[in-house]
Short mmCIF file of C-alpha atoms in Angstrom, two decimals:
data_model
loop_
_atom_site.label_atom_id
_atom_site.label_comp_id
_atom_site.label_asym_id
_atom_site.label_seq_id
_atom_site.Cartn_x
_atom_site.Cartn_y
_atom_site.Cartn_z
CA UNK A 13 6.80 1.78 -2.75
CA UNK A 14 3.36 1.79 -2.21
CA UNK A 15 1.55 2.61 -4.98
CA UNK A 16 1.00 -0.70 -6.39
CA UNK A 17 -0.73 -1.36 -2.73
CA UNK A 18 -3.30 1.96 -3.02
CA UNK A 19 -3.92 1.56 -6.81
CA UNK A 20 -4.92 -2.12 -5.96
CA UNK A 21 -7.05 -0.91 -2.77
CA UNK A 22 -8.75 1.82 -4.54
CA UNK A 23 -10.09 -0.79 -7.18
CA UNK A 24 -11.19 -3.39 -5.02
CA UNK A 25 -13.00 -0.80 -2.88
CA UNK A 26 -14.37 1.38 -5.34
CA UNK A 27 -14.71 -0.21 -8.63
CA UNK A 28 -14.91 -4.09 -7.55
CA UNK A 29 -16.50 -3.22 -3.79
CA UNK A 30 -17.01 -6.68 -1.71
CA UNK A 31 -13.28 -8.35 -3.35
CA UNK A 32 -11.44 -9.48 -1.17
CA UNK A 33 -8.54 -7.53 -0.77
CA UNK A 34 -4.68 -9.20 -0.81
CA UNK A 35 -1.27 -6.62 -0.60
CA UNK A 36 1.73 -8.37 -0.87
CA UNK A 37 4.17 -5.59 -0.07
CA UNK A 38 7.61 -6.21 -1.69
CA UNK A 39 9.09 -2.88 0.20
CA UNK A 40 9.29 -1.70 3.46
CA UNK A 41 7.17 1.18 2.46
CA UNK A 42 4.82 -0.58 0.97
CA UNK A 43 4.79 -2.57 4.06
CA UNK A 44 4.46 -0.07 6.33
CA UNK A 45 2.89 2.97 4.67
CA UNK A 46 0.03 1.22 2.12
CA UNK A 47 -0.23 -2.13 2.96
CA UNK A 48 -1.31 -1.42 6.76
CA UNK A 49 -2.93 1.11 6.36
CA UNK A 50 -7.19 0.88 5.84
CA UNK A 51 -6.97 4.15 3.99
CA UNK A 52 -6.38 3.65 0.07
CA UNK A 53 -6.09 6.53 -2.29
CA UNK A 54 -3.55 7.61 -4.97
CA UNK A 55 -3.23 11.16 -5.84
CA UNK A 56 -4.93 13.56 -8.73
CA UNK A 57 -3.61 16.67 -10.37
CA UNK A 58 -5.80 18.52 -7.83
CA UNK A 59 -3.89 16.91 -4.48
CA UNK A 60 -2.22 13.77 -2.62
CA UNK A 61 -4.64 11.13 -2.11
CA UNK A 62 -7.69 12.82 -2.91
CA UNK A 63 -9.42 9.56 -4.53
CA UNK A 64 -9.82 7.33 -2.23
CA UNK A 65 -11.85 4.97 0.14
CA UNK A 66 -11.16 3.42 3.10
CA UNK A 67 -10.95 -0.60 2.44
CA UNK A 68 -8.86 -2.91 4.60
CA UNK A 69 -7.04 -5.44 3.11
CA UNK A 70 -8.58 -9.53 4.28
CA UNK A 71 -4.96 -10.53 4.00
CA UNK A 72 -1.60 -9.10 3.99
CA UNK A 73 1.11 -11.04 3.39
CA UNK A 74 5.16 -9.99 4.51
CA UNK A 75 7.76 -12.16 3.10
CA UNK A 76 10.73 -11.58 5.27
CA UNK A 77 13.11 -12.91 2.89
CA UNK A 78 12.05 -10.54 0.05
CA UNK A 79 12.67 -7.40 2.64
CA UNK A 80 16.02 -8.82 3.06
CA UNK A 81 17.36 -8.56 0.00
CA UNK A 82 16.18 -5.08 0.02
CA UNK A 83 19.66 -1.98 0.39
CA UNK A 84 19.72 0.18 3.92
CA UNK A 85 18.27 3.36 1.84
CA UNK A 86 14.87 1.28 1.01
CA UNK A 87 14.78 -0.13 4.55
CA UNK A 88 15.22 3.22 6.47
CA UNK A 89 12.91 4.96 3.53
CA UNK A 90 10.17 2.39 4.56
CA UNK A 91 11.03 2.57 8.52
CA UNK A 92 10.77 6.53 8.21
CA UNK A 93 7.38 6.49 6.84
#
């Protein structure tokens, strides 16, 4: 989903601050839950998303054709999110 997305986000805004940040979602919850989202984090024993910045992405790019080939669980996953 959208891990991938947050790990990404968290190092370009915390370790690497000023990249330029790029999510190419490949899921519809990565599309919808990380990848629009300005808020990246990824979770510690401690609690969900408790490392974290908030860093929004300079370009995020949705290949239709990829979330096509995806099955009706990982689309209404995504869409419920």
């Amino acid at each position: 989903g959208g891990v991938v997305n947050n790990l990404a986000g968290v190092l370009a805004g915390m370790l690497y601050r000023g990249v330029s940040l790029v999510h190419l979602p490949t899921t519809t919850m990565s599309t919808f839950d990380a990848a629009l989202d300005f808020k990246q984090a990824v979770n510690h024993p401690l609690g969900k998303n408790l490392l974290g910045c908030y860093y929004p992405a300079t370009t995020i790019a949705i290949d239709p054709n990829a979330l096509s080939t995806l099955s009706e669980r990982h689309v209404l996953n995504g869409i419920s999110e």
